[in-house]
Amino acid sequence: MTETDILDIGIEAKKHRTVLELRDVDFGYDEGHIVLHDINLKIDEPGLYCIIGPNGVGKSTMAKCVSKIVNPLKGEVLINGRNISEMSHKEVSKVVGYVPAFSQDVFSMSVVDTIMVGRHNHRRWGSVSKDLEMVYKAMRILRITDLADKQFNSLSSGQHQKVSIARGLVQETDVLILDEPTANLDVKFQVYVMELLRGIAEKLGIIILTICHDLNVTAKYSHKVIMLERPGRIYAYGTPEEVLTSENIEKVYGIRCRVVNEGEFGVPLVILGAPIMSDEIDGT
């Protein structure tokens, strides 16, 4: 994936620096079931940011708070200094794009029209040809031009994922959130997508937040890592080298591991071992 490939989609690099900030954010479905606790995070540099952590720590919930799919019980989510609670959903969708882990779209719509939905906030009189051009360029980048006229609800899970990423890309937002973007993709395309996302973040100057379960993929492609622990708190935040240590992984995931920092690719290599049993943790 070259710079020309990425920028040829027709999206201009951002001329302003985006700042995303979460201040003292708590989220729960009720007062007795708090999923996120006291989340404080400030991102003021473009890049690919991976959110990691065991199941049930609130990774997807945190992403939904940023995109205003759900609202915090307390605290603030700010984008460029503006509290999203004071913004309409349409206003938020102009600055934050969200691609869920599994598409809920079950209606019959062609792939072209599905991706075109991502251009909704940019549609102007006479802009259809430009929008279509961008959609087809996104399909070429995601290598799905052969699916253009197929019905979205007839596709495989992996094809769904590629179409959803293309739709998120053409939204032209300051922040793009992808929940498990490599789910259902083969290994080769997982690498392709992560390289694509990192390149887009760098060349277009946007913040891309992804939820990732593969620690080695996180190590290789992320600029920064946000590690969540139970019960829904940020345990560590920093570069892959700072966050992906054996001590952090063993504490948060409860599994023995070895982290090698002198690998061929110059990034931490996580070698997983055996789970740490609860009696070992408790010291009983």
mmCIF file of C-alpha atoms in Angstrom:
data_model
loop_
_atom_site.group_PDB
_atom_site.id
_atom_site.type_symbol
_atom_site.label_atom_id
_atom_site.label_comp_id
_atom_site.label_asym_id
_atom_site.label_seq_id
_atom_site.Cartn_x
_atom_site.Cartn_y
_atom_site.Cartn_z
ATOM 1 C CA MET A 1 0.000 0.000 0.000
ATOM 2 C CA THR A 2 1.643 3.181 -1.180
ATOM 3 C CA GLU A 3 0.943 6.809 -0.329
ATOM 4 C CA THR A 4 -0.483 7.260 -3.831
ATOM 5 C CA ASP A 5 -2.896 4.346 -3.353
ATOM 6 C CA ILE A 6 -4.223 5.810 -0.117
ATOM 7 C CA LEU A 7 -4.561 9.428 -1.185
ATOM 8 C CA ASP A 8 -5.885 8.552 -4.648
ATOM 9 C CA ILE A 9 -9.245 7.734 -3.078
ATOM 10 C CA GLY A 10 -9.934 11.465 -3.194
ATOM 11 C CA ILE A 11 -9.783 12.195 0.530
ATOM 12 C CA GLU A 12 -7.741 15.239 1.473
ATOM 13 C CA ALA A 13 -5.323 15.165 4.390
ATOM 14 C CA LYS A 14 -6.612 17.015 7.458
ATOM 15 C CA LYS A 15 -5.361 20.579 7.807
ATOM 16 C CA HIS A 16 -6.128 20.694 11.518
ATOM 17 C CA ARG A 17 -4.986 18.502 14.382
ATOM 18 C CA THR A 18 -7.766 16.451 15.919
ATOM 19 C CA VAL A 19 -7.905 16.112 19.699
ATOM 20 C CA LEU A 20 -9.968 13.337 21.275
ATOM 21 C CA GLU A 21 -10.368 13.406 25.035
ATOM 22 C CA LEU A 22 -12.250 11.307 27.587
ATOM 23 C CA ARG A 23 -12.535 12.868 31.032
ATOM 24 C CA ASP A 24 -13.607 10.845 34.071
ATOM 25 C CA VAL A 25 -15.904 8.667 31.950
ATOM 26 C CA ASP A 26 -18.054 6.026 33.635
ATOM 27 C CA PHE A 27 -20.520 3.908 31.700
ATOM 28 C CA GLY A 28 -23.021 1.355 32.866
ATOM 29 C CA TYR A 29 -26.350 -0.058 31.818
ATOM 30 C CA ASP A 30 -27.546 0.830 35.291
ATOM 31 C CA GLU A 31 -25.966 2.051 38.529
ATOM 32 C CA GLY A 32 -25.371 -1.524 39.648
ATOM 33 C CA HIS A 33 -23.610 -2.632 36.459
ATOM 34 C CA ILE A 34 -20.748 -0.251 35.689
ATOM 35 C CA VAL A 35 -18.746 -1.328 32.623
ATOM 36 C CA LEU A 36 -16.236 1.535 32.400
ATOM 37 C CA HIS A 37 -14.671 3.218 35.430
ATOM 38 C CA ASP A 38 -12.952 6.597 35.530
ATOM 39 C CA ILE A 39 -11.628 6.574 31.952
ATOM 40 C CA ASN A 40 -9.196 9.431 31.315
ATOM 41 C CA LEU A 41 -7.509 9.546 27.934
ATOM 42 C CA LYS A 42 -6.204 12.257 25.625
ATOM 43 C CA ILE A 43 -5.184 11.602 22.023
ATOM 44 C CA ASP A 44 -3.796 14.620 20.200
ATOM 45 C CA GLU A 45 -1.657 13.027 17.495
ATOM 46 C CA PRO A 46 -2.840 11.261 14.334
ATOM 47 C CA GLY A 47 -2.128 7.556 14.247
ATOM 48 C CA LEU A 48 -3.425 4.033 14.689
ATOM 49 C CA TYR A 49 -4.452 3.367 18.295
ATOM 50 C CA CYS A 50 -5.280 -0.204 19.332
ATOM 51 C CA ILE A 51 -7.570 -0.906 22.287
ATOM 52 C CA ILE A 52 -6.757 -4.272 23.850
ATOM 53 C CA GLY A 53 -7.794 -6.269 26.896
ATOM 54 C CA PRO A 54 -9.651 -9.444 27.914
ATOM 55 C CA ASN A 55 -13.286 -10.043 27.032
ATOM 56 C CA GLY A 56 -15.735 -8.002 29.051
ATOM 57 C CA VAL A 57 -13.470 -5.081 30.005
ATOM 58 C CA GLY A 58 -15.432 -2.520 27.985
ATOM 59 C CA LYS A 59 -13.434 -2.163 24.765
ATOM 60 C CA SER A 60 -16.485 -1.969 22.496
ATOM 61 C CA THR A 61 -18.348 0.125 25.059
ATOM 62 C CA MET A 62 -15.527 2.663 25.098
ATOM 63 C CA ALA A 63 -15.670 2.861 21.295
ATOM 64 C CA LYS A 64 -19.434 3.356 21.412
ATOM 65 C CA CYS A 65 -19.066 6.169 23.954
ATOM 66 C CA VAL A 66 -16.690 8.000 21.613
ATOM 67 C CA SER A 67 -19.117 7.643 18.694
ATOM 68 C CA LYS A 68 -22.175 8.593 20.806
ATOM 69 C CA ILE A 69 -23.899 5.274 20.260
ATOM 70 C CA VAL A 70 -24.177 5.170 24.045
ATOM 71 C CA ASN A 71 -23.856 8.012 26.554
ATOM 72 C CA PRO A 72 -21.641 7.930 29.681
ATOM 73 C CA LEU A 73 -23.250 7.885 33.098
ATOM 74 C CA LYS A 74 -20.761 10.573 34.038
ATOM 75 C CA GLY A 75 -17.792 12.341 32.548
ATOM 76 C CA GLU A 76 -17.219 13.909 29.149
ATOM 77 C CA VAL A 77 -16.135 12.872 25.667
ATOM 78 C CA LEU A 78 -14.676 15.820 23.758
ATOM 79 C CA ILE A 79 -13.628 16.115 20.146
ATOM 80 C CA ASN A 80 -11.650 19.231 19.316
ATOM 81 C CA GLY A 81 -12.758 20.678 22.640
ATOM 82 C CA ARG A 82 -16.460 20.131 22.041
ATOM 83 C CA ASN A 83 -18.512 17.850 24.293
ATOM 84 C CA ILE A 84 -20.294 15.343 22.048
ATOM 85 C CA SER A 85 -23.237 15.272 24.460
ATOM 86 C CA GLU A 86 -24.008 18.765 23.146
ATOM 87 C CA MET A 87 -23.810 17.632 19.513
ATOM 88 C CA SER A 88 -26.521 15.984 17.443
ATOM 89 C CA HIS A 89 -25.935 12.465 16.129
ATOM 90 C CA LYS A 90 -25.595 13.938 12.641
ATOM 91 C CA GLU A 91 -22.923 16.369 13.848
ATOM 92 C CA VAL A 92 -21.021 13.559 15.570
ATOM 93 C CA SER A 93 -21.201 11.357 12.465
ATOM 94 C CA LYS A 94 -19.420 14.099 10.510
ATOM 95 C CA VAL A 95 -16.350 13.837 12.754
ATOM 96 C CA VAL A 96 -16.513 10.229 14.015
ATOM 97 C CA GLY A 97 -16.952 7.170 11.818
ATOM 98 C CA TYR A 98 -17.836 3.822 13.407
ATOM 99 C CA VAL A 99 -17.475 0.361 11.858
ATOM 100 C CA PRO A 100 -18.947 -2.345 14.152
ATOM 101 C CA ALA A 101 -17.413 -5.777 14.594
ATOM 102 C CA PHE A 102 -20.402 -7.473 13.030
ATOM 103 C CA SER A 103 -22.686 -5.591 10.688
ATOM 104 C CA GLN A 104 -26.297 -5.338 11.736
ATOM 105 C CA ASP A 105 -27.376 -4.514 8.177
ATOM 106 C CA VAL A 106 -29.701 -7.290 7.079
ATOM 107 C CA PHE A 107 -31.596 -5.363 4.418
ATOM 108 C CA SER A 108 -31.124 -5.942 0.718
ATOM 109 C CA MET A 109 -28.820 -3.312 -0.776
ATOM 110 C CA SER A 110 -26.021 -3.500 -3.307
ATOM 111 C CA VAL A 111 -22.429 -3.191 -2.152
ATOM 112 C CA VAL A 112 -22.057 0.127 -4.008
ATOM 113 C CA ASP A 113 -25.139 1.555 -2.299
ATOM 114 C CA THR A 114 -24.007 0.221 1.080
ATOM 115 C CA ILE A 115 -20.665 2.016 0.810
ATOM 116 C CA MET A 116 -22.424 5.096 -0.571
ATOM 117 C CA VAL A 117 -24.238 5.399 2.778
ATOM 118 C CA GLY A 118 -20.883 6.547 4.167
ATOM 119 C CA ARG A 119 -21.088 9.624 1.904
ATOM 120 C CA HIS A 120 -24.457 10.704 3.314
ATOM 121 C CA ASN A 121 -23.092 13.676 5.277
ATOM 122 C CA HIS A 122 -21.153 14.929 2.253
ATOM 123 C CA ARG A 123 -23.914 14.676 -0.340
ATOM 124 C CA ARG A 124 -24.597 17.893 -2.214
ATOM 125 C CA TRP A 125 -26.506 18.712 -5.353
ATOM 126 C CA GLY A 126 -24.450 17.488 -8.289
ATOM 127 C CA SER A 127 -21.932 15.591 -6.120
ATOM 128 C CA VAL A 128 -23.135 12.065 -6.940
ATOM 129 C CA SER A 129 -20.506 11.425 -9.618
ATOM 130 C CA LYS A 130 -17.696 12.479 -7.257
ATOM 131 C CA ASP A 131 -19.152 10.336 -4.472
ATOM 132 C CA LEU A 132 -19.421 7.319 -6.773
ATOM 133 C CA GLU A 133 -15.840 7.826 -7.924
ATOM 134 C CA MET A 134 -14.669 7.799 -4.301
ATOM 135 C CA VAL A 135 -16.750 4.690 -3.560
ATOM 136 C CA TYR A 136 -15.226 2.786 -6.469
ATOM 137 C CA LYS A 137 -11.715 3.865 -5.495
ATOM 138 C CA ALA A 138 -12.373 2.602 -1.955
ATOM 139 C CA MET A 139 -13.556 -0.700 -3.399
ATOM 140 C CA ARG A 140 -10.366 -0.990 -5.445
ATOM 141 C CA ILE A 141 -8.235 -0.336 -2.371
ATOM 142 C CA LEU A 142 -10.179 -3.000 -0.433
ATOM 143 C CA ARG A 143 -10.086 -5.288 -3.503
ATOM 144 C CA ILE A 144 -13.843 -5.771 -3.677
ATOM 145 C CA THR A 145 -14.739 -4.243 -7.061
ATOM 146 C CA ASP A 146 -16.043 -7.642 -8.155
ATOM 147 C CA LEU A 147 -18.699 -7.379 -5.436
ATOM 148 C CA ALA A 148 -20.051 -3.993 -6.583
ATOM 149 C CA ASP A 149 -23.465 -5.207 -7.757
ATOM 150 C CA LYS A 150 -23.892 -8.034 -5.267
ATOM 151 C CA GLN A 151 -26.406 -7.725 -2.429
ATOM 152 C CA PHE A 152 -24.751 -6.905 0.876
ATOM 153 C CA ASN A 153 -26.827 -9.463 2.780
ATOM 154 C CA SER A 154 -25.626 -12.246 0.452
ATOM 155 C CA LEU A 155 -21.932 -11.782 1.269
ATOM 156 C CA SER A 156 -19.680 -13.843 3.506
ATOM 157 C CA SER A 157 -18.562 -12.508 6.888
ATOM 158 C CA GLY A 158 -15.149 -11.562 5.512
ATOM 159 C CA GLN A 159 -16.697 -9.745 2.558
ATOM 160 C CA HIS A 160 -19.045 -7.910 4.945
ATOM 161 C CA GLN A 161 -15.994 -6.719 6.848
ATOM 162 C CA LYS A 162 -14.251 -5.359 3.761
ATOM 163 C CA VAL A 163 -17.382 -3.507 2.619
ATOM 164 C CA SER A 164 -17.890 -2.030 6.095
ATOM 165 C CA ILE A 165 -14.290 -0.775 6.201
ATOM 166 C CA ALA A 166 -14.753 0.849 2.783
ATOM 167 C CA ARG A 167 -17.931 2.549 4.018
ATOM 168 C CA GLY A 168 -16.103 3.881 7.079
ATOM 169 C CA LEU A 169 -13.229 5.136 4.943
ATOM 170 C CA VAL A 170 -15.377 7.228 2.584
ATOM 171 C CA GLN A 171 -16.996 9.043 5.534
ATOM 172 C CA GLU A 172 -13.930 11.354 5.678
ATOM 173 C CA THR A 173 -14.091 11.775 9.455
ATOM 174 C CA ASP A 174 -11.469 13.098 11.878
ATOM 175 C CA VAL A 175 -11.799 9.933 13.978
ATOM 176 C CA LEU A 176 -12.463 6.463 12.552
ATOM 177 C CA ILE A 177 -13.352 3.641 14.940
ATOM 178 C CA LEU A 178 -13.218 0.003 13.865
ATOM 179 C CA ASP A 179 -14.323 -2.767 16.198
ATOM 180 C CA GLU A 180 -12.214 -5.832 15.351
ATOM 181 C CA PRO A 181 -11.491 -4.818 11.725
ATOM 182 C CA THR A 182 -9.596 -8.042 10.988
ATOM 183 C CA ALA A 183 -12.332 -10.389 12.248
ATOM 184 C CA ASN A 184 -13.300 -13.035 9.667
ATOM 185 C CA LEU A 185 -10.402 -12.107 7.377
ATOM 186 C CA ASP A 186 -7.685 -14.502 6.239
ATOM 187 C CA VAL A 187 -4.156 -13.895 7.498
ATOM 188 C CA LYS A 188 -2.918 -12.191 4.324
ATOM 189 C CA PHE A 189 -5.810 -9.725 4.291
ATOM 190 C CA GLN A 190 -5.478 -9.085 8.032
ATOM 191 C CA VAL A 191 -1.961 -7.814 7.349
ATOM 192 C CA TYR A 192 -3.146 -5.831 4.331
ATOM 193 C CA VAL A 193 -5.953 -4.123 6.287
ATOM 194 C CA MET A 194 -3.742 -3.197 9.239
ATOM 195 C CA GLU A 195 -1.064 -1.776 6.930
ATOM 196 C CA LEU A 196 -3.810 0.133 5.128
ATOM 197 C CA LEU A 197 -5.221 1.600 8.346
ATOM 198 C CA ARG A 198 -1.803 2.639 9.634
ATOM 199 C CA GLY A 199 -1.009 4.261 6.296
ATOM 200 C CA ILE A 200 -4.345 6.100 6.195
ATOM 201 C CA ALA A 201 -3.833 7.465 9.712
ATOM 202 C CA GLU A 202 -0.332 8.691 8.861
ATOM 203 C CA LYS A 203 -1.017 10.154 5.434
ATOM 204 C CA LEU A 204 -4.445 11.685 6.099
ATOM 205 C CA GLY A 205 -3.632 12.900 9.616
ATOM 206 C CA ILE A 206 -6.586 11.242 11.333
ATOM 207 C CA ILE A 207 -7.074 9.237 14.511
ATOM 208 C CA ILE A 208 -7.988 5.599 13.938
ATOM 209 C CA LEU A 209 -9.119 3.573 16.949
ATOM 210 C CA THR A 210 -9.297 -0.188 16.537
ATOM 211 C CA ILE A 211 -10.246 -2.947 18.916
ATOM 212 C CA CYS A 212 -7.814 -5.817 18.551
ATOM 213 C CA HIS A 213 -7.400 -9.227 20.191
ATOM 214 C CA ASP A 214 -4.106 -10.206 18.550
ATOM 215 C CA LEU A 215 -1.225 -8.833 20.615
ATOM 216 C CA ASN A 216 1.353 -9.360 17.880
ATOM 217 C CA VAL A 217 -0.769 -7.556 15.289
ATOM 218 C CA THR A 218 -1.140 -4.751 17.840
ATOM 219 C CA ALA A 219 2.631 -4.657 18.398
ATOM 220 C CA LYS A 220 3.454 -4.466 14.704
ATOM 221 C CA TYR A 221 0.924 -1.908 13.473
ATOM 222 C CA SER A 222 -0.214 0.378 16.298
ATOM 223 C CA HIS A 223 1.350 3.739 17.063
ATOM 224 C CA LYS A 224 -0.058 3.620 20.596
ATOM 225 C CA VAL A 225 -1.797 0.930 22.674
ATOM 226 C CA ILE A 226 -4.630 1.384 25.176
ATOM 227 C CA MET A 227 -4.744 -1.618 27.521
ATOM 228 C CA LEU A 228 -7.923 -2.096 29.549
ATOM 229 C CA GLU A 229 -8.212 -4.290 32.626
ATOM 230 C CA ARG A 230 -11.139 -5.538 34.668
ATOM 231 C CA PRO A 231 -13.330 -3.906 35.819
ATOM 232 C CA GLY A 232 -13.189 -1.513 32.868
ATOM 233 C CA ARG A 233 -10.191 0.679 33.682
ATOM 234 C CA ILE A 234 -7.180 1.817 31.659
ATOM 235 C CA TYR A 235 -4.234 -0.219 32.934
ATOM 236 C CA ALA A 236 -1.586 1.112 30.545
ATOM 237 C CA TYR A 237 -1.301 3.557 27.653
ATOM 238 C CA GLY A 238 1.737 4.144 25.487
ATOM 239 C CA THR A 239 3.829 2.722 22.677
ATOM 240 C CA PRO A 240 3.754 -1.038 22.002
ATOM 241 C CA GLU A 241 7.162 -1.329 23.674
ATOM 242 C CA GLU A 242 5.875 0.435 26.792
ATOM 243 C CA VAL A 243 2.570 -1.422 27.096
ATOM 244 C CA LEU A 244 3.219 -4.930 25.774
ATOM 245 C CA THR A 245 5.495 -6.149 28.547
ATOM 246 C CA SER A 246 5.334 -9.615 30.061
ATOM 247 C CA GLU A 247 4.383 -8.107 33.434
ATOM 248 C CA ASN A 248 1.450 -6.158 31.969
ATOM 249 C CA ILE A 249 0.173 -9.063 29.882
ATOM 250 C CA GLU A 250 0.380 -11.532 32.764
ATOM 251 C CA LYS A 251 -1.402 -9.123 35.105
ATOM 252 C CA VAL A 252 -4.201 -8.120 32.715
ATOM 253 C CA TYR A 253 -4.764 -11.356 30.784
ATOM 254 C CA GLY A 254 -3.796 -13.899 33.429
ATOM 255 C CA ILE A 255 -1.471 -15.819 31.130
ATOM 256 C CA ARG A 256 2.252 -16.454 31.275
ATOM 257 C CA CYS A 257 4.223 -15.051 28.381
ATOM 258 C CA ARG A 258 7.594 -13.967 27.127
ATOM 259 C CA VAL A 259 8.111 -10.755 25.181
ATOM 260 C CA VAL A 260 11.063 -10.596 22.804
ATOM 261 C CA ASN A 261 12.054 -7.087 21.744
ATOM 262 C CA GLU A 262 14.864 -8.005 19.385
ATOM 263 C CA GLY A 263 12.712 -9.454 16.624
ATOM 264 C CA GLU A 264 13.160 -9.340 12.865
ATOM 265 C CA PHE A 265 10.539 -6.594 12.495
ATOM 266 C CA GLY A 266 11.816 -4.390 15.307
ATOM 267 C CA VAL A 267 8.654 -4.663 17.403
ATOM 268 C CA PRO A 268 7.787 -6.694 20.506
ATOM 269 C CA LEU A 269 7.041 -10.365 19.822
ATOM 270 C CA VAL A 270 4.654 -11.893 22.362
ATOM 271 C CA ILE A 271 5.076 -15.619 22.979
ATOM 272 C CA LEU A 272 2.166 -16.927 25.033
ATOM 273 C CA GLY A 273 2.487 -19.659 27.638
ATOM 274 C CA ALA A 274 0.119 -21.305 30.093
ATOM 275 C CA PRO A 275 -2.814 -19.605 31.846
ATOM 276 C CA ILE A 276 -2.162 -18.466 35.406
ATOM 277 C CA MET A 277 -4.552 -20.331 37.673
ATOM 278 C CA SER A 278 -6.588 -18.393 40.231
ATOM 279 C CA ASP A 279 -4.870 -20.101 43.167
ATOM 280 C CA GLU A 280 -1.511 -18.856 41.856
ATOM 281 C CA ILE A 281 -2.881 -15.324 41.633
ATOM 282 C CA ASP A 282 -4.414 -15.521 45.098
ATOM 283 C CA GLY A 283 -1.306 -17.138 46.526
ATOM 284 C CA THR A 284 -3.287 -20.022 48.019
#
